[in-house]
mmCIF file of C-alpha atoms in Angstrom:
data_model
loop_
_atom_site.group_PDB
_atom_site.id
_atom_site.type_symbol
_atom_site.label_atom_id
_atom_site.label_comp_id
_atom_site.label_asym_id
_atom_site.label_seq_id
_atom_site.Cartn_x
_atom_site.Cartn_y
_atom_site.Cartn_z
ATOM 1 C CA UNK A 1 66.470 116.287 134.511
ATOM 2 C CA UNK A 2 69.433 113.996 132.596
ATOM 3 C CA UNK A 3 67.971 116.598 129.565
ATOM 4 C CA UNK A 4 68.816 119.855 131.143
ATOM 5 C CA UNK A 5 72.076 118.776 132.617
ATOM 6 C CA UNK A 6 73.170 117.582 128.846
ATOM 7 C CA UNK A 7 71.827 120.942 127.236
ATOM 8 C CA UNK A 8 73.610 123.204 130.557
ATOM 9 C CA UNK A 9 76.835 121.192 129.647
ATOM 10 C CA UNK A 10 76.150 121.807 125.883
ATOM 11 C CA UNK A 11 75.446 125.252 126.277
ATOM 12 C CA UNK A 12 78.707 126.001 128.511
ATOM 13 C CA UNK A 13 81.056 124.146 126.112
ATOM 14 C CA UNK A 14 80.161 126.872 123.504
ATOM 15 C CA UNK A 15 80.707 129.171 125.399
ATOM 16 C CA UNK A 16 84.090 128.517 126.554
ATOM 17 C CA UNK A 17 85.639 129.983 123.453
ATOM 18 C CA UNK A 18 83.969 133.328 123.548
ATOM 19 C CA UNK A 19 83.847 133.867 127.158
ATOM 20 C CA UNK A 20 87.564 132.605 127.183
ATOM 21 C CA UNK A 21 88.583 135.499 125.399
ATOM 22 C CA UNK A 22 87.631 137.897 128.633
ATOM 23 C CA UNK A 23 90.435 135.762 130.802
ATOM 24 C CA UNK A 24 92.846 133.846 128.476
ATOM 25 C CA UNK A 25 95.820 135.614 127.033
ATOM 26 C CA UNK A 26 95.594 136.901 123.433
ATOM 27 C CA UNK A 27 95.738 134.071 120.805
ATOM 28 C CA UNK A 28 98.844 134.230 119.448
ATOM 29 C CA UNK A 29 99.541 133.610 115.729
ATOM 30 C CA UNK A 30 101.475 130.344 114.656
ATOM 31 C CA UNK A 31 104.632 130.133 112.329
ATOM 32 C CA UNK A 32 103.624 133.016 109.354
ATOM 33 C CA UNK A 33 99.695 132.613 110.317
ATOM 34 C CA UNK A 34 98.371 136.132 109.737
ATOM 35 C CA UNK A 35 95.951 136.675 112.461
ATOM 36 C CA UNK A 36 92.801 138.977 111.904
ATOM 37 C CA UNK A 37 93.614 142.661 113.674
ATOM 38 C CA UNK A 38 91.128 144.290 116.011
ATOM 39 C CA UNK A 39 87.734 145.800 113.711
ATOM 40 C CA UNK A 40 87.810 149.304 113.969
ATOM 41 C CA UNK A 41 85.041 151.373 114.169
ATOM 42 C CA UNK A 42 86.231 153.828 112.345
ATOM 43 C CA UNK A 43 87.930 154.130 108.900
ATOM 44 C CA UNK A 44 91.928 156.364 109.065
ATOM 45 C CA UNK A 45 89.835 159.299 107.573
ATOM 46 C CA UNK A 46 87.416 158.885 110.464
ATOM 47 C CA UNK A 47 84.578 157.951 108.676
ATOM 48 C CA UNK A 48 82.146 154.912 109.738
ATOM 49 C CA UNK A 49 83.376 151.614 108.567
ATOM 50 C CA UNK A 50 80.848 149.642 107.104
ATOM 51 C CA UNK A 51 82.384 146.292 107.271
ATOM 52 C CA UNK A 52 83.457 146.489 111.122
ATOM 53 C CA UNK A 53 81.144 143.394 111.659
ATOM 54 C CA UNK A 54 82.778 141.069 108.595
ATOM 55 C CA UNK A 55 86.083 142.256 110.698
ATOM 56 C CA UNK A 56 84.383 141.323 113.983
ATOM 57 C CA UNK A 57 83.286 137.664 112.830
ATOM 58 C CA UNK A 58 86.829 137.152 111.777
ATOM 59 C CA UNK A 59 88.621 139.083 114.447
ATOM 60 C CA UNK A 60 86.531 136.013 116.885
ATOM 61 C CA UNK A 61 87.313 133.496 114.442
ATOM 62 C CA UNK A 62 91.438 133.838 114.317
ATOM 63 C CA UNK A 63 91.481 134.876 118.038
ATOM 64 C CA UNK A 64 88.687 132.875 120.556
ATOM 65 C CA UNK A 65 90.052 130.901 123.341
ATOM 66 C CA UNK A 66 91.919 127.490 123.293
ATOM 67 C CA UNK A 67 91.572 128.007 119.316
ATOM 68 C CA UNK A 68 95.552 126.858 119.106
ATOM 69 C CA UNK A 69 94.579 123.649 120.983
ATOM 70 C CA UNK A 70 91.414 123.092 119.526
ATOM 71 C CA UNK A 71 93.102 122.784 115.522
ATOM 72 C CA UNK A 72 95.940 121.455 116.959
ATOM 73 C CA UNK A 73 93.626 118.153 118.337
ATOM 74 C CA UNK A 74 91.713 118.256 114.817
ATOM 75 C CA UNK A 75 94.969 118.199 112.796
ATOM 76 C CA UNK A 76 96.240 115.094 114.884
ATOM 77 C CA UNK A 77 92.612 113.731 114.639
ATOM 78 C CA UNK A 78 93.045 113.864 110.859
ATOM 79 C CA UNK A 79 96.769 113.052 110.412
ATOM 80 C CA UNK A 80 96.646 110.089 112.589
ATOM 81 C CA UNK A 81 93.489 108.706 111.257
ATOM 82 C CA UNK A 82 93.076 109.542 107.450
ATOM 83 C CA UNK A 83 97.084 110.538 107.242
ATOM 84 C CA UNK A 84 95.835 113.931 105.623
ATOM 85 C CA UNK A 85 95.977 117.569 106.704
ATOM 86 C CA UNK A 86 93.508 119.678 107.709
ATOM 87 C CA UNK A 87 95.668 123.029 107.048
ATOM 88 C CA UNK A 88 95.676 124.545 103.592
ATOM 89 C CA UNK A 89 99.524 125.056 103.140
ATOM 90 C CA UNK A 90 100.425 121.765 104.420
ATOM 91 C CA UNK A 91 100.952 118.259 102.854
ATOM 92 C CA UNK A 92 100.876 115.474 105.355
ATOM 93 C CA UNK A 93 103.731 112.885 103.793
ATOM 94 C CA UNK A 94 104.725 109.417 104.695
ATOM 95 C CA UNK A 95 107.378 109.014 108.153
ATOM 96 C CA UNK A 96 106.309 112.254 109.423
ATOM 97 C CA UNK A 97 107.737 114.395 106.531
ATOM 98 C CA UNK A 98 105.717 117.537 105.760
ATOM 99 C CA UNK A 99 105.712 119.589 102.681
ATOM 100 C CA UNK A 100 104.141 123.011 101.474
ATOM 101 C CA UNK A 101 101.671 122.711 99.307
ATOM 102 C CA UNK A 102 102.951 126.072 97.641
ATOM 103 C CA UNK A 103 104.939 123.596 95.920
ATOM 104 C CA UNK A 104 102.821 121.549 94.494
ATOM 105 C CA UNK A 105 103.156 123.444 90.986
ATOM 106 C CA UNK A 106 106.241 122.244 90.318
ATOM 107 C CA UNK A 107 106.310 119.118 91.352
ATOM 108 C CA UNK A 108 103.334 118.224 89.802
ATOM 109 C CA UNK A 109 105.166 120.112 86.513
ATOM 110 C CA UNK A 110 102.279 122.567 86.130
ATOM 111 C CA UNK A 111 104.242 126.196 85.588
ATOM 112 C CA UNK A 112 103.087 129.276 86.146
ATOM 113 C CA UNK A 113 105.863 130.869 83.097
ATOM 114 C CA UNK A 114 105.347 130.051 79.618
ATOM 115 C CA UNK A 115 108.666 129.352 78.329
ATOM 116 C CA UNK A 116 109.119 132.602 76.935
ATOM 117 C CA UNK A 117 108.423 133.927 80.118
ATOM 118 C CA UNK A 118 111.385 131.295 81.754
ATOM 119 C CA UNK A 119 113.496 133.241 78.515
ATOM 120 C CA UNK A 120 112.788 136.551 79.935
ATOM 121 C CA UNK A 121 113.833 135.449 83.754
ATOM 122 C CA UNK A 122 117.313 134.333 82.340
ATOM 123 C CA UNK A 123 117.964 137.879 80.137
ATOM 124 C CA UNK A 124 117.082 139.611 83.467
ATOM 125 C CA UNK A 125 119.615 137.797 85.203
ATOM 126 C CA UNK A 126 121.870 138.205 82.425
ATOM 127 C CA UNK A 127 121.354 142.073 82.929
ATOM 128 C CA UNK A 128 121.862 142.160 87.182
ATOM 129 C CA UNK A 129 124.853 140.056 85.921
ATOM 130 C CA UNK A 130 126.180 142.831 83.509
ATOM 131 C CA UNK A 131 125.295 145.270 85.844
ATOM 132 C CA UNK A 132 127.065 144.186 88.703
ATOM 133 C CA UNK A 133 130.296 142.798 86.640
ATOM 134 C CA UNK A 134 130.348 146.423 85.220
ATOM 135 C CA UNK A 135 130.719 147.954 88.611
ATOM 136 C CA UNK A 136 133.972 145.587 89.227
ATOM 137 C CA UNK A 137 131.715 142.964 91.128
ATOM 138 C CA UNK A 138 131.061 139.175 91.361
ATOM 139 C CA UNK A 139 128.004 137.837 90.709
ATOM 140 C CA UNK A 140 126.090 134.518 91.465
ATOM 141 C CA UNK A 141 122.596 133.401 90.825
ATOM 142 C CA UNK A 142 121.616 129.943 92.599
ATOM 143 C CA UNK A 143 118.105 128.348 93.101
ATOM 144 C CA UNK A 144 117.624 126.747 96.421
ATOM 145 C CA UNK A 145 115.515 123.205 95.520
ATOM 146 C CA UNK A 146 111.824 122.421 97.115
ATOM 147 C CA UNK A 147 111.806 119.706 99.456
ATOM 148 C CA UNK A 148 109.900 118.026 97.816
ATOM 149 C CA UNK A 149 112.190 118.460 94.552
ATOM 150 C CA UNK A 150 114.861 116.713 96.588
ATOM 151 C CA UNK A 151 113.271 114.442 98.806
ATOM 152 C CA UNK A 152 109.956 113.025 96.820
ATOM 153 C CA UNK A 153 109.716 109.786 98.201
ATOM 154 C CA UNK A 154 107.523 110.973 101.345
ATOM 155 C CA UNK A 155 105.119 112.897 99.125
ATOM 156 C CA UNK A 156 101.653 111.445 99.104
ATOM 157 C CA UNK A 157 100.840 109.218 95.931
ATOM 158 C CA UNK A 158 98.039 110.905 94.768
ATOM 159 C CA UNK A 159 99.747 113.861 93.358
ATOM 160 C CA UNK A 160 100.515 112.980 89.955
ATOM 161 C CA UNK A 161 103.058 114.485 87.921
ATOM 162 C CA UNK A 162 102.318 116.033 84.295
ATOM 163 C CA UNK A 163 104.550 114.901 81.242
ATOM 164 C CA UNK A 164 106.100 118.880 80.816
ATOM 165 C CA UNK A 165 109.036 120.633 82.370
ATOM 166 C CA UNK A 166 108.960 122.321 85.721
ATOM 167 C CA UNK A 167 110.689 126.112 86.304
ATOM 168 C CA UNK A 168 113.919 124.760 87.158
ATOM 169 C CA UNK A 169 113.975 122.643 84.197
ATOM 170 C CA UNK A 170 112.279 125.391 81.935
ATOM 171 C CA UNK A 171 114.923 128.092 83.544
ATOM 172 C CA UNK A 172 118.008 125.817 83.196
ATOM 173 C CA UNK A 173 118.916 126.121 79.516
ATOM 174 C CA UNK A 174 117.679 129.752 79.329
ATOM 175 C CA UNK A 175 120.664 130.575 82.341
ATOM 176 C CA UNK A 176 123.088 128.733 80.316
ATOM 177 C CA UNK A 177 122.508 130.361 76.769
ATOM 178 C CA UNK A 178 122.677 133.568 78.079
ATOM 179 C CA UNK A 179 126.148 133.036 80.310
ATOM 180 C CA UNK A 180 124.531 133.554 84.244
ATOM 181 C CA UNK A 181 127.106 132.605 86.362
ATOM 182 C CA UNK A 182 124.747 130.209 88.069
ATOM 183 C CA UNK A 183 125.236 127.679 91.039
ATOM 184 C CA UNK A 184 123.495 124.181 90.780
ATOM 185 C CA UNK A 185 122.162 123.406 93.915
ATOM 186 C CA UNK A 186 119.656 120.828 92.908
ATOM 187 C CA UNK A 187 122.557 118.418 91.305
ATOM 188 C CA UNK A 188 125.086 119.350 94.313
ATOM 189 C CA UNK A 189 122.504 118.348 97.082
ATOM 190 C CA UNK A 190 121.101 115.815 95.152
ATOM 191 C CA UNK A 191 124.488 114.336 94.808
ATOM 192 C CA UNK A 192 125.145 114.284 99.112
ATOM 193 C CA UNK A 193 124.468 111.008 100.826
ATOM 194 C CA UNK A 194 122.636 112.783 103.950
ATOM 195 C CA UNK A 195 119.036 114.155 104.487
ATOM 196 C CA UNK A 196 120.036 117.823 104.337
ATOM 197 C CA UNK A 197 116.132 118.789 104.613
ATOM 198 C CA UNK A 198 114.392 119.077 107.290
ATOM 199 C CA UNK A 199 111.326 116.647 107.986
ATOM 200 C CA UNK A 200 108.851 119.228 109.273
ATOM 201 C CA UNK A 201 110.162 122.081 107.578
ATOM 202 C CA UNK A 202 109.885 123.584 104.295
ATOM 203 C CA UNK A 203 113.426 124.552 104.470
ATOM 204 C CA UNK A 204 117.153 122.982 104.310
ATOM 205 C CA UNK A 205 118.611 122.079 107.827
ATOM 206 C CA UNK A 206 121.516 123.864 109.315
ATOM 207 C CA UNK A 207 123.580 120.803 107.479
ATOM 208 C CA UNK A 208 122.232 122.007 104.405
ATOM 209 C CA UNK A 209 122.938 125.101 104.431
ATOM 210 C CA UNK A 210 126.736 124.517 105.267
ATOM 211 C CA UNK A 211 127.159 122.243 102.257
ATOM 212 C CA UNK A 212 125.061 124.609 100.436
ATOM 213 C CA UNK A 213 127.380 127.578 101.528
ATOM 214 C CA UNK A 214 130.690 125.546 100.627
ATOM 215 C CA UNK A 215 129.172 124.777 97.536
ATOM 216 C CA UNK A 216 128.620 128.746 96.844
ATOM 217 C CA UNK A 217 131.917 129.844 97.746
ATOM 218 C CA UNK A 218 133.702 126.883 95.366
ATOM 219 C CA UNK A 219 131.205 128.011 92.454
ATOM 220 C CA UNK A 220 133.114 132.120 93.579
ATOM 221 C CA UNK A 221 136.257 130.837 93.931
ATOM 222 C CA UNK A 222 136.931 132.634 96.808
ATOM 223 C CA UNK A 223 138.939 131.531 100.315
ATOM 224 C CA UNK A 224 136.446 130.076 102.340
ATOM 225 C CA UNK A 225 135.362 127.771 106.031
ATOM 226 C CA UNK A 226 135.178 123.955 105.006
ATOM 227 C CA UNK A 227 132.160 123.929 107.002
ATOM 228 C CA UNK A 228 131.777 120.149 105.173
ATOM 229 C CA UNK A 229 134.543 119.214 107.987
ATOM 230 C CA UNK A 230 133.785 121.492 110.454
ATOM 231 C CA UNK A 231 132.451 119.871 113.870
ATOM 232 C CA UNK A 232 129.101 120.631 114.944
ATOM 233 C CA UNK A 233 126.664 119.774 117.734
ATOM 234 C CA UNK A 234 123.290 117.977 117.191
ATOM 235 C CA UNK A 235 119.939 118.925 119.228
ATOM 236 C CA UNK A 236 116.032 118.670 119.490
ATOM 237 C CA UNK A 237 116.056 122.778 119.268
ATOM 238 C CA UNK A 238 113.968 123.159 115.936
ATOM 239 C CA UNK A 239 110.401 123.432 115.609
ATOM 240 C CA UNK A 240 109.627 123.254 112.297
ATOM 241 C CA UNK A 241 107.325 125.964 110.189
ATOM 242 C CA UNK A 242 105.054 122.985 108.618
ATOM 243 C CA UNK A 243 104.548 121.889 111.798
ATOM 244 C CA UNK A 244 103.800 124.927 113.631
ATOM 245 C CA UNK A 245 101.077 125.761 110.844
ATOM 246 C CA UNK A 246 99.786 122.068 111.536
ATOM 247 C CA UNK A 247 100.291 121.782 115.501
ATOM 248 C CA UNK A 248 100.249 125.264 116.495
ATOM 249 C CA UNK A 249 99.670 124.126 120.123
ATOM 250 C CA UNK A 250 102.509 121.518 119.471
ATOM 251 C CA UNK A 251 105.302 120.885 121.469
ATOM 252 C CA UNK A 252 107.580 118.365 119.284
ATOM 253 C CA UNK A 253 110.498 119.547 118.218
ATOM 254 C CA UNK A 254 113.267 118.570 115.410
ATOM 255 C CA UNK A 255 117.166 117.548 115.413
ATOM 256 C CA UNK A 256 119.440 120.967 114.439
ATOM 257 C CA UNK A 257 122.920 121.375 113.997
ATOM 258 C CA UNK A 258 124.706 123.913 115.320
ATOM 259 C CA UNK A 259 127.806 125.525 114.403
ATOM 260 C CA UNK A 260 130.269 127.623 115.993
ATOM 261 C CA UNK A 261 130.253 131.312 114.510
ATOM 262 C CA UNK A 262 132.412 134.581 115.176
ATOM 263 C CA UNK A 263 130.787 137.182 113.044
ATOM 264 C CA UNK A 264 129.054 139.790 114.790
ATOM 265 C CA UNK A 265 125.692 141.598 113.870
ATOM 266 C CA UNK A 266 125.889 145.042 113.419
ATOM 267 C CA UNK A 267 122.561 145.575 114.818
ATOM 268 C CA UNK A 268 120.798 142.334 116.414
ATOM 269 C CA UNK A 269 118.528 141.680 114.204
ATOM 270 C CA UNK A 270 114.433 140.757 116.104
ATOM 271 C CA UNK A 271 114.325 137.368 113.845
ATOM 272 C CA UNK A 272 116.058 136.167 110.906
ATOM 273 C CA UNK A 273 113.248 137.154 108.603
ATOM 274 C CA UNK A 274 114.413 140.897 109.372
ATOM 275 C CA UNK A 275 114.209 143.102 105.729
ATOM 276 C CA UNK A 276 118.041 143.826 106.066
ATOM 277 C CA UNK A 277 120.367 142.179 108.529
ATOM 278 C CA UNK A 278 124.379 143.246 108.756
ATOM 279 C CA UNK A 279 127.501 141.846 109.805
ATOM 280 C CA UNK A 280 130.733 142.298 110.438
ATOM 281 C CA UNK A 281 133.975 139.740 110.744
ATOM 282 C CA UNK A 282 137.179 142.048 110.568
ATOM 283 C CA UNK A 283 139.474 139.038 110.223
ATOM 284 C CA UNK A 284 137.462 137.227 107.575
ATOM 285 C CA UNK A 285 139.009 136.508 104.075
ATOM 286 C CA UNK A 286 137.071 138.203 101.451
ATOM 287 C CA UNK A 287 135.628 142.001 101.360
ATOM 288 C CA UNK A 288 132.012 142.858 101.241
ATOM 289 C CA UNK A 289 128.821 140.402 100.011
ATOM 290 C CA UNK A 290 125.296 141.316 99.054
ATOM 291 C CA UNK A 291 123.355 138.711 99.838
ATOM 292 C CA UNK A 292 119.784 139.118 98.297
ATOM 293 C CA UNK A 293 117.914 136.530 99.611
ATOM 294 C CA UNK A 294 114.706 134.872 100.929
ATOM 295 C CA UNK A 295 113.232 132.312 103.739
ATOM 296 C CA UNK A 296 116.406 130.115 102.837
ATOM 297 C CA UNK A 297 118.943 132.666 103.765
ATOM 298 C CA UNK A 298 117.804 132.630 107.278
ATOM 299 C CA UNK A 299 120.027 129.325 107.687
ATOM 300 C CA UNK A 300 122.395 130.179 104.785
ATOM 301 C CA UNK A 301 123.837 133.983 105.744
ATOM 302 C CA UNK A 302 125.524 132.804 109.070
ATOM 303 C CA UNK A 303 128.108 130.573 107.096
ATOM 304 C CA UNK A 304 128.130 133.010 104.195
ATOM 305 C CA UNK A 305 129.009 135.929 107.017
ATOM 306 C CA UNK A 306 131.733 133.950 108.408
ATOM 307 C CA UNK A 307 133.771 134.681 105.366
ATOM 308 C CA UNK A 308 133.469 138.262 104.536
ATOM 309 C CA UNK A 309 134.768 141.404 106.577
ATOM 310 C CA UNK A 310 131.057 142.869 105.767
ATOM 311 C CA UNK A 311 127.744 141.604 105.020
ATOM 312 C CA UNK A 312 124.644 142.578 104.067
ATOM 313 C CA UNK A 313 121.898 140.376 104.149
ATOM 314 C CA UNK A 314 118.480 141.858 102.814
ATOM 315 C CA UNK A 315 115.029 140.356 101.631
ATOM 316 C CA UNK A 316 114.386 143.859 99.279
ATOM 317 C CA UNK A 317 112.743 143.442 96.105
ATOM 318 C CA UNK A 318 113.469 144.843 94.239
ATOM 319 C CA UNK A 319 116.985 143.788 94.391
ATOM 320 C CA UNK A 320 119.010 146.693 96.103
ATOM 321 C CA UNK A 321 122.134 146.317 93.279
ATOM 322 C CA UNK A 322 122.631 149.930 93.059
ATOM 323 C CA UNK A 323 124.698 149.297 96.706
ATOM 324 C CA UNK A 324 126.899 147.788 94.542
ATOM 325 C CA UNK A 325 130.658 148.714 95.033
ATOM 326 C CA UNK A 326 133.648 147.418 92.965
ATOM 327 C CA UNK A 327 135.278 144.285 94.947
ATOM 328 C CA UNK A 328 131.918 143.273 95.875
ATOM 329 C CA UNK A 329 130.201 139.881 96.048
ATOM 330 C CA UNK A 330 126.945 139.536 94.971
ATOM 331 C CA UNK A 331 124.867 136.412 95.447
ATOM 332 C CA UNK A 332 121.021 136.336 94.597
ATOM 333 C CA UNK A 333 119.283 133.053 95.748
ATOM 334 C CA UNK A 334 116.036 132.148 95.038
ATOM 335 C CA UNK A 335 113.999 129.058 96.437
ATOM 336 C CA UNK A 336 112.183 127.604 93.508
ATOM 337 C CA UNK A 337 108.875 127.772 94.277
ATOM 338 C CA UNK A 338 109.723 131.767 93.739
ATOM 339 C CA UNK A 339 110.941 131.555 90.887
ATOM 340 C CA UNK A 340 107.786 133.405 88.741
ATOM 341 C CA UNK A 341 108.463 136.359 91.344
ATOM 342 C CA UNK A 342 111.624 137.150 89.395
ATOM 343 C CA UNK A 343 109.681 138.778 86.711
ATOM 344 C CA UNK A 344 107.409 140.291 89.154
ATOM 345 C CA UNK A 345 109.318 141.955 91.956
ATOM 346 C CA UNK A 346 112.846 141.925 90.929
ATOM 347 C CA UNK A 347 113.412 144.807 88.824
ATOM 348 C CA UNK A 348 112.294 148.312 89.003
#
């Protein structure tokens, strides 16, 4: 009897997940987790789709019930026992720091450019420099650092790093031979007594990114917000993107700063990963900025906005520099585990 209760019990755990699905609300994906979409019968030109059961299996996989909370108990299974992470994109550090394991290349000083290719980068810079200057604009180029370029005392010991240069330090000499106006980051935030990183992010904290945007506007020479000295409040309001990918049923969350801002958007944007975001500040300082940007201008444009009557704020790739106007500001910023995408997607 003992038998048949075990295998009934057995038998009903499995099928929690599946049958779940019927009554639990939709999985829901966590931080940039790309969930598996419905299978479709049917291909767009209404034909039969032959792999509707590969999209099945992983359509079940991505969304069956209490799937959040089921990797969220494995990851804390494995990070609290064996202090390593079960998720691909993650690194499980020392003191609770987490870092992406995107990268790993160059911290471990394995590039992806050849050194001509690092060349190339820099003469394409050179050229959005030339380009912009010609149309009576500023220009900046800066490189936002990896965490783990920063902050490497938290990364796990056994990745070892090769005797060769890195992109930043392959891309540095290149940007000053060919005269980009460029903004060192990794020696200004280097140089700062505070952790300007967040532990469970990949990204800077909302500190960061106000020393980072007082350090821009120096580098411009433009009228700007001491944000350095401006007062801020501190809170548990963050949940960081590591951790989300980790602890996707998690509920921990980080200490963020907050500022007070008086921009406007010109259209509120749905998250601060929006393509283009806008904004307006009619008694700010300084004209109009392009800000071409990535996942680091989410906590970088509010300070940057604060100082210009316009902004716009866009993740485009290729860079949208025909927008261009004379008077303009133009700041590209890059973090550096992007940097081989320069070549790629930045020019037409």
């Amino acid at each position: 009897m003992k038998y048949r209760i075990f295998t009934a019990a057995f038998v009903l755990l499995c099928l929690i997940p599946s049958v779940g699905m019927l009554c639990l609300p939709p999985t829901k994906a966590a931080a940039n987790e790309q969930l598996a979409p419905v299978p479709q019968l049917q291909t767009p030109d209404g034909s039969w789709n032959p792999a509707v059961l590969e999209e099945a299996t992983d359509y079940i996989a991505d969304h069956f019930a209490l799937r959040q909370e089921m990797v969220t108990l494995n990851a804390a299974l494995h990070t609290g026992l064996l202090a390593t992470s079960p998720a691909e994109k993650v690194i499980c550090g020392t003191d609770g720091w987490l870092y992406y394991t995107e990268t790993l290349t160059d911290y471990q000083h394995k590039p992806v450019l050849t050194e001509e290719q690092a060349r190339e980068t820099a003469a394409l810079l050179a050229e959005m420099q030339a380009y912009c200057e010609a149309r009576g604009a500023r220009f900046l180029f800066t490189i936002a650092p990896n965490k783990n370029s920063l902050y490497p005392e938290h990364m796990p010991g056994r990745y070892l790093q090769a005797e060769m240069p890195n992109h930043y330090a392959m891309l540095r000499p290149y940007l000053e031979e060919y005269g980009v106006h460029y903004a060192d980051l990794f020696t200004f935030l280097s140089a700062q007594d505070e952790t300007l990183y967040l532990k469970t992010d990949s990204h800077w904290s909302n500190r960061g990114a106000a020393l980072a945007h007082d350090f821009l506007m120096q580098q411009l020479e433009l009228p700007h917000t001491a944000f350095a000295q401006a007062p801020y409040t501190t809170a548990n309001t963050h949940r960081g993107d590591l951790y989300e990918m980790l602890y996707p049923a998690g509920k921990a969350l980080e200490a963020q700063q907050q500022y007070q801002m008086t921009f406007t958007y010109v259209r509120e944007p749905r998250t601060a990963e929006d393509i283009l975001i806008e904004t307006t500040k009619a008694d700010a300082p300084n004209g109009r900025l392009l800000l071409c940007r990535d996942s680091f201008g989410n906590a970088l444009h509010p300070f940057l906005a604060e100082d210009f009557r316009e902004t716009v704020i866009t993740r485009q790739m290729p860079y949208p520099l025909e927008q261009v106007q004379e008077g303009d500001t133009v700041i590209i910023e890059i973090v550096e585990r992007n940097l081989p995408n320069l070549l790629k997607y930045a020019q037409k």
